[in-house]
Amino acid sequence: MDNDEVLRLLGRIERADEAAFRELYRAFSRRLYAYVLRQLGDPAQAEEIVADTLYEVWRRPATFRGDAQFSTWLIGIARNKVLMAFRSRKPDAIHDDIADVAEIVAADDPSAFEILAQQQRHEGVRDCMKKLSNEHRECVHLVFYEGMGLAEVASLQACPENTVKTRLFHARQKLKNCLQRLLQREGGGSLAGAAP
């Protein structure tokens, strides 16, 4: 959805047009949720932040002036809410539910262990992403999952474009090293120079 279409919808939202808001919500809520979830790792908290972010749009649609892409502006609002959530978080450990794993292993399907191994790899990638600094994780998500350009990310993170390049370089190296260690623990696999 381009900015002209978004601005038309925002004009309608300013007049309390709920249909326009639903259209905007359908167009942007999934991407926004994916971004927030990637940052926080908590689906319930991600849903709450998405709702809060879009509620800001409902309350004050005229604050978007069209200077940047609407999705970049929207992620900027969500980013501030994510940062506030990080500041208010208390450290806690996330434990796997053994019953979930037992259900997979107990299945009669011969591929049960393959499913379990795949689930563990996905968890390994998530764990490697969590080990990145907030700035590095955010850069990776915005560039590789949201498809944003370096200039957009630099604007969102309020830093020079070269800083974004450096963050991406270091994030990719850290992910590669982390994933390499994961593969070695699983049986001596190799990434053979691959990087996210």
Short mmCIF file of C-alpha atoms in Angstrom, two decimals:
data_model
loop_
_atom_site.label_atom_id
_atom_site.label_comp_id
_atom_site.label_asym_id
_atom_site.label_seq_id
_atom_site.Cartn_x
_atom_site.Cartn_y
_atom_site.Cartn_z
CA MET A 1 0.00 0.00 0.00
CA ASP A 2 1.58 3.29 -1.06
CA ASN A 3 1.61 6.50 0.98
CA ASP A 4 -1.11 8.16 -1.10
CA GLU A 5 -3.51 5.34 -0.34
CA VAL A 6 -2.48 5.38 3.33
CA LEU A 7 -3.06 9.14 3.52
CA ARG A 8 -6.55 8.69 2.06
CA LEU A 9 -7.31 6.04 4.67
CA LEU A 10 -5.90 8.23 7.44
CA GLY A 11 -8.16 11.07 6.30
CA ARG A 12 -11.13 8.75 6.65
CA ILE A 13 -9.86 7.49 10.02
CA GLU A 14 -9.67 11.10 11.19
CA ARG A 15 -13.44 11.20 10.60
CA ALA A 16 -13.80 8.01 12.73
CA ASP A 17 -14.31 5.70 9.74
CA GLU A 18 -13.93 2.23 11.26
CA ALA A 19 -13.90 0.50 7.86
CA ALA A 20 -10.84 2.54 6.85
CA PHE A 21 -9.13 1.59 10.10
CA ARG A 22 -9.88 -2.12 9.52
CA GLU A 23 -8.37 -1.85 6.04
CA LEU A 24 -5.24 -0.19 7.41
CA TYR A 25 -5.08 -2.79 10.18
CA ARG A 26 -5.30 -5.68 7.68
CA ALA A 27 -2.60 -4.12 5.54
CA PHE A 28 -0.02 -3.53 8.28
CA SER A 29 -0.77 -5.56 11.42
CA ARG A 30 0.99 -8.77 10.31
CA ARG A 31 4.26 -7.06 9.42
CA LEU A 32 4.10 -5.04 12.59
CA TYR A 33 3.41 -8.14 14.68
CA ALA A 34 6.33 -10.00 13.05
CA TYR A 35 8.67 -7.12 13.85
CA VAL A 36 7.57 -6.82 17.49
CA LEU A 37 7.56 -10.58 18.06
CA ARG A 38 11.07 -10.85 16.64
CA GLN A 39 12.23 -8.17 19.07
CA LEU A 40 10.47 -9.43 22.21
CA GLY A 41 9.89 -13.13 21.66
CA ASP A 42 6.61 -12.94 23.57
CA PRO A 43 3.45 -13.39 21.44
CA ALA A 44 1.07 -11.92 24.02
CA GLN A 45 3.22 -8.85 24.60
CA ALA A 46 3.72 -8.49 20.82
CA GLU A 47 -0.06 -8.48 20.27
CA GLU A 48 -0.45 -5.86 22.98
CA ILE A 49 2.19 -3.61 21.45
CA VAL A 50 0.66 -3.98 17.96
CA ALA A 51 -2.74 -3.03 19.37
CA ASP A 52 -1.25 -0.05 21.25
CA THR A 53 0.63 1.10 18.15
CA LEU A 54 -2.40 0.93 15.90
CA TYR A 55 -4.52 2.58 18.58
CA GLU A 56 -2.10 5.53 18.37
CA VAL A 57 -2.91 5.72 14.66
CA TRP A 58 -6.65 5.62 15.42
CA ARG A 59 -6.32 8.38 18.03
CA ARG A 60 -4.04 10.67 16.03
CA PRO A 61 -4.02 9.78 12.32
CA ALA A 62 -2.88 13.26 11.28
CA THR A 63 0.54 12.77 12.92
CA PHE A 64 1.69 10.87 9.83
CA ARG A 65 2.76 13.53 7.34
CA GLY A 66 4.01 11.26 4.56
CA ASP A 67 7.71 12.19 4.89
CA ALA A 68 8.70 8.50 5.04
CA GLN A 69 7.06 5.22 4.16
CA PHE A 70 4.07 4.59 6.42
CA SER A 71 5.41 1.16 7.42
CA THR A 72 8.69 2.75 8.56
CA TRP A 73 6.80 5.37 10.55
CA LEU A 74 4.55 2.69 12.09
CA ILE A 75 7.52 0.50 13.04
CA GLY A 76 9.09 3.59 14.64
CA ILE A 77 6.10 3.89 16.97
CA ALA A 78 6.24 0.18 17.75
CA ARG A 79 9.99 0.40 18.30
CA ASN A 80 9.53 2.99 21.03
CA LYS A 81 6.97 0.73 22.71
CA VAL A 82 9.34 -2.25 22.42
CA LEU A 83 12.13 -0.22 24.04
CA MET A 84 9.80 0.70 26.90
CA ALA A 85 8.90 -2.98 27.28
CA PHE A 86 12.60 -3.91 27.44
CA ARG A 87 13.17 -1.35 30.16
CA SER A 88 10.31 -2.69 32.26
CA ARG A 89 11.19 -6.38 31.83
CA LYS A 90 12.34 -8.46 34.72
CA PRO A 91 14.84 -11.20 33.94
CA ASP A 92 13.23 -14.62 33.79
CA ALA A 93 14.07 -18.00 32.34
CA ILE A 94 11.99 -19.54 29.60
CA HIS A 95 11.63 -23.29 30.05
CA ASP A 96 10.48 -25.77 27.43
CA ASP A 97 7.35 -27.66 28.33
CA ILE A 98 8.43 -31.31 28.46
CA ALA A 99 4.86 -32.40 27.64
CA ASP A 100 5.07 -30.68 24.23
CA VAL A 101 8.27 -32.53 23.38
CA ALA A 102 6.86 -35.81 24.74
CA GLU A 103 3.83 -35.54 22.44
CA ILE A 104 6.09 -35.26 19.41
CA VAL A 105 8.39 -38.12 20.43
CA ALA A 106 5.50 -40.39 21.44
CA ALA A 107 3.97 -40.22 17.97
CA ASP A 108 4.00 -43.48 15.98
CA ASP A 109 5.12 -41.59 12.88
CA PRO A 110 8.72 -42.59 12.01
CA SER A 111 9.54 -38.93 11.31
CA ALA A 112 8.81 -37.88 14.91
CA PHE A 113 12.51 -37.46 15.65
CA GLU A 114 12.99 -35.47 12.44
CA ILE A 115 10.20 -33.13 13.54
CA LEU A 116 11.80 -32.78 16.96
CA ALA A 117 15.21 -32.06 15.38
CA GLN A 118 13.68 -29.43 13.09
CA GLN A 119 11.93 -27.81 16.07
CA GLN A 120 15.23 -27.73 17.95
CA ARG A 121 16.96 -26.07 14.98
CA HIS A 122 14.27 -23.39 14.81
CA GLU A 123 14.71 -22.82 18.53
CA GLY A 124 18.46 -22.66 18.00
CA VAL A 125 18.07 -19.91 15.38
CA ARG A 126 15.72 -18.01 17.72
CA ASP A 127 18.25 -18.41 20.54
CA CYS A 128 21.04 -17.11 18.30
CA MET A 129 18.89 -14.09 17.38
CA LYS A 130 18.22 -13.44 21.08
CA LYS A 131 21.97 -13.36 21.77
CA LEU A 132 22.39 -10.39 19.45
CA SER A 133 22.25 -6.91 20.92
CA ASN A 134 18.94 -5.10 20.48
CA GLU A 135 20.42 -2.90 17.74
CA HIS A 136 21.86 -5.85 15.82
CA ARG A 137 18.68 -7.94 16.13
CA GLU A 138 16.58 -5.01 14.99
CA CYS A 139 18.84 -4.34 11.98
CA VAL A 140 18.67 -7.97 10.88
CA HIS A 141 14.89 -8.02 11.21
CA LEU A 142 14.30 -4.73 9.43
CA VAL A 143 16.60 -5.53 6.50
CA PHE A 144 16.00 -9.26 6.00
CA TYR A 145 12.43 -9.69 7.20
CA GLU A 146 10.88 -6.29 6.49
CA GLY A 147 12.91 -5.60 3.35
CA MET A 148 13.84 -2.07 4.43
CA GLY A 149 16.74 -0.26 2.84
CA LEU A 150 19.78 0.81 4.82
CA ALA A 151 18.73 4.48 4.69
CA GLU A 152 15.30 3.64 6.15
CA VAL A 153 16.87 1.60 8.96
CA ALA A 154 19.36 4.40 9.64
CA SER A 155 16.50 6.88 9.90
CA LEU A 156 14.54 4.59 12.21
CA GLN A 157 17.52 3.88 14.46
CA ALA A 158 18.69 7.50 14.36
CA CYS A 159 22.21 6.64 13.25
CA PRO A 160 24.37 7.02 10.12
CA GLU A 161 23.87 4.53 7.28
CA ASN A 162 27.44 3.25 7.75
CA THR A 163 26.56 2.34 11.34
CA VAL A 164 23.70 0.20 10.02
CA LYS A 165 26.12 -1.51 7.60
CA THR A 166 28.52 -2.19 10.45
CA ARG A 167 25.74 -3.52 12.69
CA LEU A 168 24.56 -5.84 9.92
CA PHE A 169 28.08 -7.10 9.29
CA HIS A 170 28.65 -7.88 12.97
CA ALA A 171 25.17 -9.37 13.42
CA ARG A 172 25.70 -11.71 10.47
CA GLN A 173 29.08 -12.80 11.81
CA LYS A 174 27.65 -13.47 15.27
CA LEU A 175 24.71 -15.39 13.83
CA LYS A 176 27.01 -17.43 11.62
CA ASN A 177 29.27 -18.32 14.57
CA CYS A 178 26.34 -19.15 16.83
CA LEU A 179 24.67 -21.33 14.18
CA GLN A 180 28.00 -23.04 13.43
CA ARG A 181 28.34 -24.00 17.12
CA LEU A 182 24.75 -25.26 17.08
CA LEU A 183 25.39 -27.46 14.04
CA GLN A 184 28.60 -28.81 15.54
CA ARG A 185 26.73 -29.81 18.71
CA GLU A 186 24.13 -31.57 16.56
CA GLY A 187 26.62 -33.70 14.69
CA GLY A 188 29.40 -31.85 13.00
CA GLY A 189 27.49 -29.89 10.37
CA SER A 190 28.98 -26.87 8.65
CA LEU A 191 27.58 -23.63 7.29
CA ALA A 192 30.26 -23.57 4.56
CA GLY A 193 30.50 -19.78 4.48
CA ALA A 194 26.77 -19.16 4.60
CA ALA A 195 25.51 -16.16 6.50
CA PRO A 196 21.96 -14.87 7.05
#
